[in-house]
Short mmCIF file of C-alpha atoms in Angstrom, two decimals:
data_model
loop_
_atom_site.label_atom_id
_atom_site.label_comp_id
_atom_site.label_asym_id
_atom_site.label_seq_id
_atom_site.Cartn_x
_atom_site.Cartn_y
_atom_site.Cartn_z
CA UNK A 1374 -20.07 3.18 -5.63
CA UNK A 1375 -23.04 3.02 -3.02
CA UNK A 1376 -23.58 5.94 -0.48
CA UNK A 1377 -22.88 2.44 2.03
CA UNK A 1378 -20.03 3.29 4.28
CA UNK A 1379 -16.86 1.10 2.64
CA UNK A 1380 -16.08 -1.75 4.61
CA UNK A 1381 -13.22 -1.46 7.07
CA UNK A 1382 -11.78 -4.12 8.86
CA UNK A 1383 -9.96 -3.87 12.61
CA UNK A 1384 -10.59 -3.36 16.68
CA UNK A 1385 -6.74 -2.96 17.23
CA UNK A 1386 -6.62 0.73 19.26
CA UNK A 1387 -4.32 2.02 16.41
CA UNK A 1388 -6.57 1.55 14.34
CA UNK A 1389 -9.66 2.76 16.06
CA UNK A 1390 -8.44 5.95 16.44
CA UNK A 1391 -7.91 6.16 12.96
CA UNK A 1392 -11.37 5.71 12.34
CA UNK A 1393 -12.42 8.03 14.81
CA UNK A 1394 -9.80 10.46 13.77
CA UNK A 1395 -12.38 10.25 10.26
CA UNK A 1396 -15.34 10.59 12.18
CA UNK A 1397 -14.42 14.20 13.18
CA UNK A 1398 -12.96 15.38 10.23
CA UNK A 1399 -15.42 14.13 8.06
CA UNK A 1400 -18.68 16.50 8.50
CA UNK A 1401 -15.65 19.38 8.00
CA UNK A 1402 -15.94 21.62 4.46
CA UNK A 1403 -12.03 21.51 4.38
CA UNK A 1404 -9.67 19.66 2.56
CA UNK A 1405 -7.82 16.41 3.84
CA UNK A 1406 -4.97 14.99 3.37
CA UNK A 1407 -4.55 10.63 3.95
CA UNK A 1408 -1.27 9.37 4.50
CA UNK A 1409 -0.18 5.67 4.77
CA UNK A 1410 2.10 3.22 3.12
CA UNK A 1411 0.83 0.87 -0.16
CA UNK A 1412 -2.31 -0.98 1.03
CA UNK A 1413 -3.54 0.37 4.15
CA UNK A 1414 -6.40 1.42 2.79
CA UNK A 1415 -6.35 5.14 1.78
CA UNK A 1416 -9.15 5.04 -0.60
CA UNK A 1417 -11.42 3.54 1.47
CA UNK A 1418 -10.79 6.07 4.40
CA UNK A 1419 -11.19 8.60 1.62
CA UNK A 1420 -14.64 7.16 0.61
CA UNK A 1421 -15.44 6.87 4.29
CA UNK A 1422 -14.79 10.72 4.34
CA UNK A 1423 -17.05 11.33 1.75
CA UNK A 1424 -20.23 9.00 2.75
CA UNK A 1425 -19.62 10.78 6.49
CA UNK A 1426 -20.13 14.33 5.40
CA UNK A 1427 -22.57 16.22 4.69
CA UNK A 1428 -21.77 15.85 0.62
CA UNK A 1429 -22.68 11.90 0.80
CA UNK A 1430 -25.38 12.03 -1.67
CA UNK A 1431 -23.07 13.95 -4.28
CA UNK A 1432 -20.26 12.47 -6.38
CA UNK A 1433 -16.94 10.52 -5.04
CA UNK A 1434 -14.69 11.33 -8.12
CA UNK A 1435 -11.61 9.19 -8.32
CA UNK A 1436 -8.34 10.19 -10.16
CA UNK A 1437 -5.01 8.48 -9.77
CA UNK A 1438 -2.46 11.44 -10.08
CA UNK A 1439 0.12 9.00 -10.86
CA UNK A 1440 -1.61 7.05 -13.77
CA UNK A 1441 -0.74 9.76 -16.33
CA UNK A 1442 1.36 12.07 -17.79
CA UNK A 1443 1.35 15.74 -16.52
CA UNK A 1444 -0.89 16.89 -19.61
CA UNK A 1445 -3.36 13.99 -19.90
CA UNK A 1446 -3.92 14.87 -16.10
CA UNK A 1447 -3.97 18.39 -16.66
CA UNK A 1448 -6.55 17.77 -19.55
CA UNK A 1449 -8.67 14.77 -17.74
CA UNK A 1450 -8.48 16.83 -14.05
CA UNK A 1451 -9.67 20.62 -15.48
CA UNK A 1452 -11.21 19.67 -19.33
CA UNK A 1453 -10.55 21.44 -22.30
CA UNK A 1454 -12.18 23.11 -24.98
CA UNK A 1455 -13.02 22.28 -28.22
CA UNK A 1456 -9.94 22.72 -30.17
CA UNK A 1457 -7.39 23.35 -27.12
CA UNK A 1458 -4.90 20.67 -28.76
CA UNK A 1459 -5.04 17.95 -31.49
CA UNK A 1460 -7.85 15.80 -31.02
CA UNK A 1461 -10.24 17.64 -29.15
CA UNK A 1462 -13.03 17.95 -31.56
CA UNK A 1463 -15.28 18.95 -28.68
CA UNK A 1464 -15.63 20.03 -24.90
CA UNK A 1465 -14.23 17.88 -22.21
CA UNK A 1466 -15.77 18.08 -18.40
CA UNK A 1467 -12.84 17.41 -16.36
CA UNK A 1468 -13.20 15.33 -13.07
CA UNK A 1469 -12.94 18.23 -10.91
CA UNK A 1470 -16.30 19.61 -12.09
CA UNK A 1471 -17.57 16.38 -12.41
CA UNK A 1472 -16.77 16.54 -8.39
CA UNK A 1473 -18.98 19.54 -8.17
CA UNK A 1474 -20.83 19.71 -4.41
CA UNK A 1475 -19.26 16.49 -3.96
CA UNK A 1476 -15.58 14.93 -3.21
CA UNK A 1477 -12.55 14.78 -5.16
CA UNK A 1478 -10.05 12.22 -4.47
CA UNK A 1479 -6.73 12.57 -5.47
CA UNK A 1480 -4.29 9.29 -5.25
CA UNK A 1481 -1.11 9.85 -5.39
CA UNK A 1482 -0.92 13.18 -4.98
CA UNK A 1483 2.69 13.46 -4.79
CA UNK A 1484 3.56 13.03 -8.48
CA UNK A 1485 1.48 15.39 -9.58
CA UNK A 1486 3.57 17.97 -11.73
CA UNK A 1487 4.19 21.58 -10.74
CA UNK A 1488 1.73 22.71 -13.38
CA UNK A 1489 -0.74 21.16 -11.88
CA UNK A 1490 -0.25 21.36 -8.56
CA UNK A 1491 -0.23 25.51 -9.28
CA UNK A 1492 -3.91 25.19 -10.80
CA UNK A 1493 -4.71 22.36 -8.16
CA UNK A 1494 -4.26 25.57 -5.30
CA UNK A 1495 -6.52 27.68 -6.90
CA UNK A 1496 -9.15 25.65 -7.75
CA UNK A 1497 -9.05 24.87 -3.57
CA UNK A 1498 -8.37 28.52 -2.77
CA UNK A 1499 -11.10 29.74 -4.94
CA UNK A 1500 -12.83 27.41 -5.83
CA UNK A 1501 -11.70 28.10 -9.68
CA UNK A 1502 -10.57 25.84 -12.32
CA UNK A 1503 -9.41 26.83 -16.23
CA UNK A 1504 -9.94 24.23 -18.59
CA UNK A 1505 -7.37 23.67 -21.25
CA UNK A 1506 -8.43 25.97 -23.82
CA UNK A 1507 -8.61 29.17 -21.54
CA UNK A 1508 -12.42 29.14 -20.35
CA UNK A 1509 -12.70 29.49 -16.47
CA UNK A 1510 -15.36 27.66 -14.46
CA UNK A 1511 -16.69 28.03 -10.65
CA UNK A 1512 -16.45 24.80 -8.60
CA UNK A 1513 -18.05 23.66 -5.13
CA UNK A 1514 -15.77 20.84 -4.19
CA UNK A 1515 -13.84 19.04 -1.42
CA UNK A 1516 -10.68 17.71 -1.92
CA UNK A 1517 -9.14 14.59 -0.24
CA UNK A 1518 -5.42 13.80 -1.30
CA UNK A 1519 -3.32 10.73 -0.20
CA UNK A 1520 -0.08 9.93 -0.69
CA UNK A 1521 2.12 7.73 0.87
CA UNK A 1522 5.43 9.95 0.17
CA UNK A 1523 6.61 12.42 3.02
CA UNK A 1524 4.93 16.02 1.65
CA UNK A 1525 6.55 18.28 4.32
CA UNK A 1526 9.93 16.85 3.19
CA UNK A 1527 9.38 16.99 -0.52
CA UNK A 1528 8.25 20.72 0.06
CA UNK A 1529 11.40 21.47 1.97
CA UNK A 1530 12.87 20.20 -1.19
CA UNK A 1531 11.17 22.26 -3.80
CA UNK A 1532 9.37 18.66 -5.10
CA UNK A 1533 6.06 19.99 -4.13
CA UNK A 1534 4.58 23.08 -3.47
CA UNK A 1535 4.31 24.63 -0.04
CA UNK A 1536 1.33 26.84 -0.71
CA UNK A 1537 -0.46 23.68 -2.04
CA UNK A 1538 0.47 21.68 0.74
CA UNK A 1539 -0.49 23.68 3.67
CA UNK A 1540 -4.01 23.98 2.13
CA UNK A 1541 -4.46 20.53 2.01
CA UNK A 1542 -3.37 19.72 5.31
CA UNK A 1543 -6.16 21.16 7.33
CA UNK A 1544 -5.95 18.18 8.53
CA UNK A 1545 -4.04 14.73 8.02
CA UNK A 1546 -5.39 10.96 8.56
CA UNK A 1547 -2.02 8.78 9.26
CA UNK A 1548 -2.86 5.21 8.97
CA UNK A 1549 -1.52 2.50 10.71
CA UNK A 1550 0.48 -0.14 8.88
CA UNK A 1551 -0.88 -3.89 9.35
CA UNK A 1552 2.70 -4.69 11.67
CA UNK A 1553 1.09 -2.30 14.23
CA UNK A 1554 -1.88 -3.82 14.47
CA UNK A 1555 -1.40 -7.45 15.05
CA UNK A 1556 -4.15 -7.97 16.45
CA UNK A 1557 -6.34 -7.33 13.10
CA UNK A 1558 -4.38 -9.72 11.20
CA UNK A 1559 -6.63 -13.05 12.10
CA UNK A 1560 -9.88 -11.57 11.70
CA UNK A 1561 -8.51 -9.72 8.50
CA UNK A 1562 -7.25 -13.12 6.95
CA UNK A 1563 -10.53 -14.94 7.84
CA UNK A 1564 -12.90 -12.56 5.95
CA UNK A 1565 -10.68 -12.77 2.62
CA UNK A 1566 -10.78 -16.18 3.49
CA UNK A 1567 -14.49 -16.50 3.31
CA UNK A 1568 -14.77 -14.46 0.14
CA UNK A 1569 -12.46 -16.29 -1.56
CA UNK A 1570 -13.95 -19.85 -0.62
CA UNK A 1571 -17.39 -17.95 -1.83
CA UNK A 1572 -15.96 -17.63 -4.92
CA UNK A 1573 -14.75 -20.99 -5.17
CA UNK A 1574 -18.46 -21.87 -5.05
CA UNK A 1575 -16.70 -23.85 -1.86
CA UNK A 1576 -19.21 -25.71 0.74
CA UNK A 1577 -17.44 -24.48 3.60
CA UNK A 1578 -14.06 -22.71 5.18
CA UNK A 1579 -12.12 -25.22 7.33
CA UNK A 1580 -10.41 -22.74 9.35
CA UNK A 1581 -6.13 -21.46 9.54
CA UNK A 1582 -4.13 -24.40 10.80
CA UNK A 1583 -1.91 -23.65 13.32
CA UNK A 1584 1.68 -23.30 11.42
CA UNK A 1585 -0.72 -21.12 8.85
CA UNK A 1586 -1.71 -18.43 11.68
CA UNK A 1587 1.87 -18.55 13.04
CA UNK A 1588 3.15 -17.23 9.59
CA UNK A 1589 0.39 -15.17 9.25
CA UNK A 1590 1.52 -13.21 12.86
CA UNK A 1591 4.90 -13.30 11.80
CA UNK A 1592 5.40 -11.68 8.36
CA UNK A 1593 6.39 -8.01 8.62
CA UNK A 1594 3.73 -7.23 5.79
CA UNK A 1595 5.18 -4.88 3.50
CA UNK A 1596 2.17 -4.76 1.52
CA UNK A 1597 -0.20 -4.06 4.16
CA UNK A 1598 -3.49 -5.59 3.84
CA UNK A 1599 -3.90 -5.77 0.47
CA UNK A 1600 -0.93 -8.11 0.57
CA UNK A 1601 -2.76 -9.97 3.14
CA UNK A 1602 -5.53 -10.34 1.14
CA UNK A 1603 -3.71 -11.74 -1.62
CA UNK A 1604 -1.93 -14.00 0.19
CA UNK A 1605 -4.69 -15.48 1.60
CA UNK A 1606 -6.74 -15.52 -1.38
CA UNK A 1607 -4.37 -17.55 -3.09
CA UNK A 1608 -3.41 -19.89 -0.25
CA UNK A 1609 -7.52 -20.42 0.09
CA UNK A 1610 -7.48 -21.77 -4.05
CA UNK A 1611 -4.17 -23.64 -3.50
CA UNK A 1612 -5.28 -25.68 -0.41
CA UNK A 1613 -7.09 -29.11 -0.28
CA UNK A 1614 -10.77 -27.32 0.06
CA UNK A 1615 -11.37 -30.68 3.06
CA UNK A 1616 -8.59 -29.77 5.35
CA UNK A 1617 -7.29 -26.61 7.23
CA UNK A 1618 -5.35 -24.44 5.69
CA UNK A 1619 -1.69 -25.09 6.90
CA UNK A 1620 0.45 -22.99 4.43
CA UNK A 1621 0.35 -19.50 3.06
CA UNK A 1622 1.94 -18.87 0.24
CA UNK A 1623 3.64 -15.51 1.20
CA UNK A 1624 6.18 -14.94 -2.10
CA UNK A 1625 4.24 -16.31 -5.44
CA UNK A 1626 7.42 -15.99 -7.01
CA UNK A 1627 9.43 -18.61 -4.91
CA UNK A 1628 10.39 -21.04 -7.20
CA UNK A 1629 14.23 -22.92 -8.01
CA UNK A 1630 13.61 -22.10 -11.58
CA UNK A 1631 13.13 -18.49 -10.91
CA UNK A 1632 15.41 -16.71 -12.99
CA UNK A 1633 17.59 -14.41 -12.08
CA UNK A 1634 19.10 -11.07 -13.17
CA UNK A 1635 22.31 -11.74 -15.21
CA UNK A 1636 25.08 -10.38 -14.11
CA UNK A 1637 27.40 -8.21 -16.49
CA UNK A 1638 30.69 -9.56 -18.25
CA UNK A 1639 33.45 -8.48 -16.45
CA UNK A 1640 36.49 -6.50 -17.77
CA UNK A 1641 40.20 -8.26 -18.01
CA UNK A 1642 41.24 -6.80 -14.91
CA UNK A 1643 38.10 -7.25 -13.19
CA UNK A 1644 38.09 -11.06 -14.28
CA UNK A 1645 41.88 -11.51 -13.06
CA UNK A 1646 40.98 -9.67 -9.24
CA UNK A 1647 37.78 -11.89 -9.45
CA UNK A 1648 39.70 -15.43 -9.48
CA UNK A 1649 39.43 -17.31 -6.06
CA UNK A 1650 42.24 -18.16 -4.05
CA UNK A 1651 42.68 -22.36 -4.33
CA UNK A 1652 40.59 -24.35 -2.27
CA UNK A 1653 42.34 -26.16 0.92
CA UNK A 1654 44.29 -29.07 -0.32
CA UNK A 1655 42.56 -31.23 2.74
CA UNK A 1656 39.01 -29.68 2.35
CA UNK A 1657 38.83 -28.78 6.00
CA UNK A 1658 38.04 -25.48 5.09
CA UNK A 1659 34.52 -26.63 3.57
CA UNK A 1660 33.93 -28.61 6.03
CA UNK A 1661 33.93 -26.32 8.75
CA UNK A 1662 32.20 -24.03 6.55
CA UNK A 1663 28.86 -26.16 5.96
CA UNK A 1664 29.43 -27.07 9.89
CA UNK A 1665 28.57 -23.07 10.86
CA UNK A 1666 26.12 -22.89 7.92
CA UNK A 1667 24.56 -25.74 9.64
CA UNK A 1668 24.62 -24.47 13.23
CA UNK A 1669 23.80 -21.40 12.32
CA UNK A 1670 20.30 -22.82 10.44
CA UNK A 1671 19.71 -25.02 13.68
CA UNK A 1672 20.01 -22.24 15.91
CA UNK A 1673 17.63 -19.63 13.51
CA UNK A 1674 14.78 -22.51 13.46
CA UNK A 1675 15.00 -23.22 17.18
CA UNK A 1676 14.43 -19.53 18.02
CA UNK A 1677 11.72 -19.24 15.24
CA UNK A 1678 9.92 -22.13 16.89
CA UNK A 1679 10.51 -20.68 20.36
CA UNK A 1680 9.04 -17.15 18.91
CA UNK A 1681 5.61 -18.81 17.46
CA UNK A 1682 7.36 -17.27 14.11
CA UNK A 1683 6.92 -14.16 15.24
CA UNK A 1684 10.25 -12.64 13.51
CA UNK A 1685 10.36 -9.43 14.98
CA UNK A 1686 10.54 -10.92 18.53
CA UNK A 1687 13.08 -13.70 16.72
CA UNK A 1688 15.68 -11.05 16.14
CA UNK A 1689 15.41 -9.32 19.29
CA UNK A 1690 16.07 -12.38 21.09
CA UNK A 1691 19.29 -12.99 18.92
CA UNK A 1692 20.21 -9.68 18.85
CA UNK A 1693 19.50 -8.89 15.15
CA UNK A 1694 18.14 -6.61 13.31
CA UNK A 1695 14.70 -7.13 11.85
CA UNK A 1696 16.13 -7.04 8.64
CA UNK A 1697 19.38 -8.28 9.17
CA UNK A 1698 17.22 -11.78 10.45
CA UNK A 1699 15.37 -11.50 7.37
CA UNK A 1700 18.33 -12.08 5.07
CA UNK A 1701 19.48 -14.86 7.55
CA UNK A 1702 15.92 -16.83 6.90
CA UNK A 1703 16.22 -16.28 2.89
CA UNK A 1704 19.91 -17.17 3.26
CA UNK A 1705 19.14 -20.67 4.81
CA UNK A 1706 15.91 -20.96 2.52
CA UNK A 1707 13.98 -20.66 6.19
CA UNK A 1708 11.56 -18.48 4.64
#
């Protein structure tokens, strides 16, 4: 990676003040700690820690905690000697002193074993590490963590350590999911817009139609930006390359042939309690069925439309929870 600053995205006040929440931790020898749900961005602020301080011409070591078992990490984070297990036919740096008078990013910090985590304090208490094997090295390093589990809570619970986790939090970045910062999402969806269309070898972008931006404000974005990003990315290659982009495909796994989890034989008695009562012998009763299904789908779209999509104000209007309106919308194929 280039000592350039990663780029980040946004002028929404939330998430300003993350940023500048970065800006004064950053030139700071202490450890930090970056929380945030799935794709909001926590490596990037972690990079942007790194290129801020004063370490920025020294190495950004990566390591996802939760990509291995506890004693590949073990071996990849500290090394090993030649020897130390089957295999080892020779001396392993490990990526913490591969770190050394840089940065140390640990993803996923949460799943790290208790093993680890014990020789993860010392090594930022002392500034010691023992690689697998028994020999002891001396490390300058600064250690960013992120996570997007709740750390005080899994302490309480004996899940992770306390000692561990008060060292790390000197001091904690929280970022902002994308739902509280609407005001990004545009600007956001344009720029993996143009990439994508770049990529395309495309001559130009035609722009977000307007039903396109409407669902674009509305989704709740679970996924944060890197859902974003995907979405867009693959409603840029679907779409006629001439005309405006007018639909975003949110869900690439809508489909009426998507198949679906079977559901287990049931037992004699089950199968018996499990037999419907007889239909009405005059079919009223399905008629005035569909008739609320069909009100009830009239009156969702007309407050949808009334809401410029925007589902979180759709269900306060009707009274709804947020996700109690989402299972409305899938129930009436609305979304």
């Amino acid at each position: 990676m280039s000592a350039d600053l990663p780029p980040l995205l946004g002028e929404s006040p939330a998430f300003r003040a993350a940023l500048e929440h970065v800006s004064r931790v950053a030139p700071l020898e202490r450890p930090v700690l970056v929380i945030g749900e799935r794709g909001t961005g926590k490596e990037l602020i972690a990079a942007r820690l790194h290129y801020l301080s004063r370490r920025w011409d020294r190495p950004f070591v990566k390591v996802n905690c939760a990509a291995l078992p506890e004693t590949l990490l073990d071996s990849e984070l500290f090394g090993h000697e030649a020897g130390a297990f089957t295999g080892a036919t020779r001396r392993q740096i490990g990526r913490i002193e591969q770190a050394d008078g840089g940065t140390l990013f640990l993803d996923e910090i949460a799943t790290a074993s208790p093993a680890v985590q014990e020789k993860l304090l010392r090594a930022v208490e002392y500034g010691e590490i023992e690689r697998v094997g028994g020999r002891t090295a001396t490390v300058d390093v600064r250690v960013v963590g992120a996570t997007n589990a709740d750390l005080p809570a899994l302490a309480e619970a004996g899940r992770f350590r306390a000692d561990l986790l008060d060292r790390l939090a000197f001091d904690v970045v929280t970022l902002p999911p994308l739902r509280a910062r609407p005001e990004d999402i545009p600007p956001l969806a344009e720029h993996f817009a143009l990439g994508m269309v770049r990529e395309l070898e495309r001559a130009l972008f035609p722009g977000f139609a307007p039903p396109a931006l409407a669902a674009l404000r509305g989704h709740d974005w679970p996924g944060n930006v890197r859902e974003l990003r995907n979405a867009v990315e693959r409603s840029v290659a679907a779409a006629d390359p001439d005309q405006p982009i007018a639909d975003i495909v949110l869900d690439p796994f809508a489909s009426p042939w998507r198949p679906r989890e079977r559901r287990p034989a049931l037992e004699p008695a089950e199968a018996e309690s499990a037999v419907p009562e007889p239909a009405a012998p005059d079919g009223e009763a399905g008629g005035i069925l569909e008739a609320v299904r069909a009100f009830e789908a009239t009156k969702l779209r007309e407050a949808l439309e009334r809401h410029r999509f925007n589902q979180r104000q759709t269900a306060q209007a009707l009274g709804l929870g947020y996700h109690q309106l989402r299972g409305m919308l899938k129930k009436h194929g609305l979304i």
